[in-house]
PDB file of C-alpha atoms in Angstrom:
ATOM      1  CA  MET B 176     -13.712  -2.689   6.576  1.00  0.00           C
ATOM      2  CA  ALA B 177     -15.826  -5.537   6.484  1.00  0.00           C
ATOM      3  CA  SER B 178     -16.030  -8.617   8.671  1.00  0.00           C
ATOM      4  CA  ASN B 179     -14.235 -11.476   8.685  1.00  0.00           C
ATOM      5  CA  ARG B 180     -17.138 -12.702   7.679  1.00  0.00           C
ATOM      6  CA  GLU B 181     -18.341 -10.760   4.707  1.00  0.00           C
ATOM      7  CA  MET B 182     -14.648 -10.970   3.588  1.00  0.00           C
ATOM      8  CA  GLU B 183     -15.480 -14.866   3.391  1.00  0.00           C
ATOM      9  CA  LYS B 184     -19.103 -14.597   1.760  1.00  0.00           C
ATOM     10  CA  LYS B 185     -17.032 -12.385  -0.783  1.00  0.00           C
ATOM     11  CA  ILE B 186     -14.659 -14.964  -1.590  1.00  0.00           C
ATOM     12  CA  LYS B 187     -17.094 -17.354  -2.016  1.00  0.00           C
ATOM     13  CA  ALA B 188     -19.048 -15.247  -4.441  1.00  0.00           C
ATOM     14  CA  LEU B 189     -16.303 -14.740  -6.709  1.00  0.00           C
ATOM     15  CA  ALA B 190     -14.514 -17.915  -6.577  1.00  0.00           C
ATOM     16  CA  ASP B 191     -18.764 -19.514  -7.337  1.00  0.00           C
ATOM     17  CA  TYR B 192     -18.975 -16.350  -9.754  1.00  0.00           C
ATOM     18  CA  LEU B 193     -15.583 -17.770 -11.112  1.00  0.00           C
ATOM     19  CA  ARG B 194     -16.474 -21.424 -10.836  1.00  0.00           C
ATOM     20  CA  VAL B 195     -12.914 -21.903  -9.188  1.00  0.00           C
ATOM     21  CA  ASN B 196     -11.877 -23.152  -5.479  1.00  0.00           C
ATOM     22  CA  PRO B 197     -11.927 -19.675  -2.629  1.00  0.00           C
ATOM     23  CA  ASP B 198      -8.162 -20.935  -2.317  1.00  0.00           C
ATOM     24  CA  LYS B 199      -7.643 -18.644  -5.373  1.00  0.00           C
ATOM     25  CA  ILE B 200      -9.108 -15.779  -4.087  1.00  0.00           C
ATOM     26  CA  THR B 201      -6.347 -13.882  -2.270  1.00  0.00           C
ATOM     27  CA  PRO B 202      -8.154 -10.732  -0.403  1.00  0.00           C
ATOM     28  CA  SER B 203      -6.213  -7.539  -1.149  1.00  0.00           C
ATOM     29  CA  LYS B 204      -3.896  -6.238   1.436  1.00  0.00           C
ATOM     30  CA  GLY B 205      -5.167  -2.087   0.684  1.00  0.00           C
ATOM     31  CA  THR B 206      -8.289  -0.636  -0.559  1.00  0.00           C
ATOM     32  CA  LEU B 207      -9.754   0.594  -3.573  1.00  0.00           C
ATOM     33  CA  TYR B 208     -12.618   3.266  -3.080  1.00  0.00           C
ATOM     34  CA  SER B 209     -12.204   1.727   0.756  1.00  0.00           C
ATOM     35  CA  PHE B 210     -13.030  -1.348  -0.258  1.00  0.00           C
ATOM     36  CA  ARG B 211     -10.974  -5.069  -0.766  1.00  0.00           C
ATOM     37  CA  ALA B 212     -10.588  -5.762  -4.170  1.00  0.00           C
ATOM     38  CA  PHE B 213      -9.520  -9.331  -4.647  1.00  0.00           C
ATOM     39  CA  TYR B 214      -7.775 -11.531  -7.103  1.00  0.00           C
ATOM     40  CA  TYR B 215      -7.860 -15.124  -8.608  1.00  0.00           C
ATOM     41  CA  GLY B 216      -4.253 -15.542  -9.866  1.00  0.00           C
ATOM     42  CA  PRO B 217      -1.491 -13.026 -10.904  1.00  0.00           C
ATOM     43  CA  ASN B 218      -3.305 -10.978 -13.658  1.00  0.00           C
ATOM     44  CA  ARG B 219      -6.799 -10.807 -12.654  1.00  0.00           C
ATOM     45  CA  ALA B 220      -8.598  -8.063  -9.981  1.00  0.00           C
ATOM     46  CA  TYR B 221     -12.122  -7.917  -8.670  1.00  0.00           C
ATOM     47  CA  LEU B 222     -14.052  -5.890  -6.634  1.00  0.00           C
ATOM     48  CA  VAL B 223     -17.396  -7.872  -5.259  1.00  0.00           C
ATOM     49  CA  LEU B 224     -19.412  -5.543  -2.909  1.00  0.00           C
ATOM     50  CA  THR B 225     -23.149  -5.360  -2.033  1.00  0.00           C
ATOM     51  CA  GLU B 226     -25.691  -2.794  -4.215  1.00  0.00           C
ATOM     52  CA  ILE B 227     -24.918  -0.007  -1.168  1.00  0.00           C
ATOM     53  CA  GLU B 228     -21.224  -0.602  -1.716  1.00  0.00           C
ATOM     54  CA  ALA B 229     -21.188  -0.406  -5.294  1.00  0.00           C
ATOM     55  CA  ASN B 230     -22.861   3.373  -5.165  1.00  0.00           C
ATOM     56  CA  VAL B 231     -20.376   4.486  -2.474  1.00  0.00           C
ATOM     57  CA  ALA B 232     -17.616   2.883  -4.337  1.00  0.00           C
ATOM     58  CA  ALA B 233     -18.617   4.744  -7.751  1.00  0.00           C
ATOM     59  CA  ARG B 234     -19.112   7.978  -6.005  1.00  0.00           C
ATOM     60  CA  ARG B 235     -15.900   7.618  -4.527  1.00  0.00           C
ATOM     61  CA  ALA B 236     -13.755   6.616  -8.198  1.00  0.00           C
ATOM     62  CA  ILE B 237     -15.694   9.633  -9.676  1.00  0.00           C
ATOM     63  CA  MET B 238     -14.262  11.835  -7.385  1.00  0.00           C
ATOM     64  CA  ASN B 239     -10.970  10.285  -7.742  1.00  0.00           C
ATOM     65  CA  ARG B 240     -10.649   9.978 -11.492  1.00  0.00           C
ATOM     66  CA  LEU B 241     -12.901  13.341 -12.904  1.00  0.00           C
ATOM     67  CA  TRP B 242      -9.257  13.670 -14.793  1.00  0.00           C
ATOM     68  CA  VAL B 243     -10.942  10.565 -17.096  1.00  0.00           C
ATOM     69  CA  ILE B 244     -14.102  11.498 -16.700  1.00  0.00           C
ATOM     70  CA  ALA B 245     -13.412  14.766 -18.245  1.00  0.00           C
ATOM     71  CA  LEU B 246     -10.739  13.473 -21.209  1.00  0.00           C
ATOM     72  CA  GLU B 247     -13.340  11.213 -21.864  1.00  0.00           C
ATOM     73  CA  SER B 248     -16.362  12.777 -22.392  1.00  0.00           C
ATOM     74  CA  VAL B 249     -13.801  15.718 -24.486  1.00  0.00           C
ATOM     75  CA  PHE B 250     -12.438  13.407 -26.856  1.00  0.00           C
ATOM     76  CA  ASN B 251     -16.415  11.144 -27.122  1.00  0.00           C
ATOM     77  CA  TYR B 252     -17.833  14.718 -27.923  1.00  0.00           C
ATOM     78  CA  PHE B 253     -15.144  16.081 -30.928  1.00  0.00           C
ATOM     79  CA  ASP B 254     -15.379  12.436 -31.948  1.00  0.00           C
ATOM     80  CA  ILE B 255     -11.152  12.575 -31.164  1.00  0.00           C
ATOM     81  CA  GLY B 256      -9.689   9.118 -31.618  1.00  0.00           C
ATOM     82  CA  CYS B 257      -7.278   9.355 -28.002  1.00  0.00           C
ATOM     83  CA  TYR B 258      -8.073   7.693 -24.958  1.00  0.00           C
ATOM     84  CA  PRO B 259      -7.464   9.226 -21.102  1.00  0.00           C
ATOM     85  CA  ALA B 260      -4.411   6.156 -20.962  1.00  0.00           C
ATOM     86  CA  ASP B 261      -2.694   7.770 -23.572  1.00  0.00           C
ATOM     87  CA  ALA B 262      -1.974  10.550 -20.934  1.00  0.00           C
ATOM     88  CA  LEU B 263      -0.374   8.033 -18.444  1.00  0.00           C
ATOM     89  CA  GLU B 264       2.319   7.902 -20.345  1.00  0.00           C
ATOM     90  CA  LYS B 265       3.339  11.404 -20.661  1.00  0.00           C
ATOM     91  CA  LEU B 266       2.226  13.064 -17.190  1.00  0.00           C
ATOM     92  CA  SER B 267       3.458  11.685 -13.481  1.00  0.00           C
ATOM     93  CA  HIS B 268       0.581  10.060 -10.803  1.00  0.00           C
ATOM     94  CA  ASP B 269       1.552  13.584  -9.091  1.00  0.00           C
ATOM     95  CA  ASP B 270       0.278  15.528 -12.358  1.00  0.00           C
ATOM     96  CA  ILE B 271      -3.015  13.603 -12.786  1.00  0.00           C
ATOM     97  CA  ARG B 272      -3.830  14.029  -9.143  1.00  0.00           C
ATOM     98  CA  LYS B 273      -3.483  18.518  -9.239  1.00  0.00           C
ATOM     99  CA  ILE B 274      -5.321  17.819 -12.827  1.00  0.00           C
ATOM    100  CA  ASN B 275      -7.991  16.190 -11.189  1.00  0.00           C
ATOM    101  CA  ALA B 276      -7.928  18.869  -7.822  1.00  0.00           C
ATOM    102  CA  GLY B 277      -8.454  21.459 -10.492  1.00  0.00           C
ATOM    103  CA  LEU B 278     -11.344  19.219 -11.675  1.00  0.00           C
ATOM    104  CA  GLU B 279     -12.733  18.710  -8.171  1.00  0.00           C
ATOM    105  CA  THR B 280     -13.216  22.631  -7.193  1.00  0.00           C
ATOM    106  CA  LEU B 281     -14.525  23.738 -10.674  1.00  0.00           C
ATOM    107  CA  PHE B 282     -17.461  21.061 -10.438  1.00  0.00           C
ATOM    108  CA  GLU B 283     -18.277  22.249  -6.536  1.00  0.00           C
ATOM    109  CA  LYS B 284     -17.615  25.901  -7.314  1.00  0.00           C
ATOM    110  CA  THR B 285     -20.320  25.121 -10.140  1.00  0.00           C
ATOM    111  CA  CYS B 286     -22.879  22.198  -9.807  1.00  0.00           C
ATOM    112  CA  GLY B 287     -21.288  20.325  -7.291  1.00  0.00           C
ATOM    113  CA  ILE B 288     -19.788  16.787  -7.159  1.00  0.00           C
ATOM    114  CA  GLU B 289     -22.813  15.179  -5.685  1.00  0.00           C
ATOM    115  CA  ILE B 290     -24.512  16.180  -8.278  1.00  0.00           C
ATOM    116  CA  LEU B 291     -22.354  14.939 -10.949  1.00  0.00           C
ATOM    117  CA  ALA B 292     -22.305  11.917  -9.496  1.00  0.00           C
ATOM    118  CA  GLU B 293     -25.945  11.757  -9.096  1.00  0.00           C
ATOM    119  CA  LYS B 294     -26.501  12.275 -12.648  1.00  0.00           C
ATOM    120  CA  MET B 295     -23.650   9.341 -13.745  1.00  0.00           C
ATOM    121  CA  LEU B 296     -25.191   7.046 -11.626  1.00  0.00           C
ATOM    122  CA  SER B 297     -28.701   7.543 -13.125  1.00  0.00           C
ATOM    123  CA  LEU B 298     -27.277   7.103 -16.623  1.00  0.00           C
ATOM    124  CA  GLY B 299     -25.792   3.772 -15.148  1.00  0.00           C
ATOM    125  CA  ASN B 300     -22.375   4.291 -15.550  1.00  0.00           C
ATOM    126  CA  ARG B 301     -21.837   2.195 -12.433  1.00  0.00           C
ATOM    127  CA  ALA B 302     -19.692  -0.703 -14.403  1.00  0.00           C
ATOM    128  CA  ASN B 303     -18.195   2.161 -16.570  1.00  0.00           C
ATOM    129  CA  ILE B 304     -16.347   3.495 -13.806  1.00  0.00           C
ATOM    130  CA  LEU B 305     -15.972   0.379 -11.272  1.00  0.00           C
ATOM    131  CA  ALA B 306     -15.239  -2.046 -13.208  1.00  0.00           C
ATOM    132  CA  ASP B 307     -11.690  -0.322 -15.440  1.00  0.00           C
ATOM    133  CA  TYR B 308     -11.513  -4.014 -17.523  1.00  0.00           C
ATOM    134  CA  ASP B 309     -14.540  -4.612 -19.498  1.00  0.00           C
ATOM    135  CA  GLN B 310     -16.755  -2.079 -17.620  1.00  0.00           C
ATOM    136  CA  LYS B 311     -19.489  -4.745 -16.527  1.00  0.00           C
ATOM    137  CA  GLU B 312     -21.104  -4.956 -14.086  1.00  0.00           C
ATOM    138  CA  SER B 313     -21.871  -8.760 -13.170  1.00  0.00           C
ATOM    139  CA  THR B 314     -24.520 -10.246 -10.371  1.00  0.00           C
ATOM    140  CA  HIS B 315     -23.765 -13.063  -8.359  1.00  0.00           C
ATOM    141  CA  GLY B 316     -26.187 -14.110  -5.603  1.00  0.00           C
ATOM    142  CA  ASP B 317     -26.233 -11.107  -3.032  1.00  0.00           C
ATOM    143  CA  TYR B 318     -23.179  -9.094  -4.973  1.00  0.00           C
ATOM    144  CA  LEU B 319     -21.995  -6.909  -7.357  1.00  0.00           C
ATOM    145  CA  ILE B 320     -19.228  -8.134  -9.697  1.00  0.00           C
ATOM    146  CA  TYR B 321     -16.514  -5.416 -11.662  1.00  0.00           C
ATOM    147  CA  ARG B 322     -13.353  -6.733 -12.825  1.00  0.00           C
ATOM    148  CA  LEU B 323     -10.368  -4.003 -12.386  1.00  0.00           C
ATOM    149  CA  PHE B 324      -7.626  -5.808 -14.498  1.00  0.00           C
TER     150      PHE B 324
END
């Protein structure tokens, strides 16, 4: 977990990036991929990470989102006009966790999750993995900023 000083630096970096007062930025109570998110207002959330933290978060996100990666890959490969989010309306979170666990086992027994993560990151997919809102990675000072929603 980041120190208070590091949290303050991240809040300042995000506030500068958004061109708002740091008082308007609120850290999350919990974590996402082991890192705190930051809120600006009720409808915007961001991850503010160092390069190393972004790589760690992306690897953890890949593990948690194998079901999304698999669906997107199949839909893209066969040019099917569906999106993984469509599944969220029809499946429970428990179903998705079970599917993800099965895919994790499948990858571990074949190529290994680490090889998948390394390949995805080497192809420049970090922003696609971490920035749910717009799939963009923005640099501000020493930090990378990803909009979650």
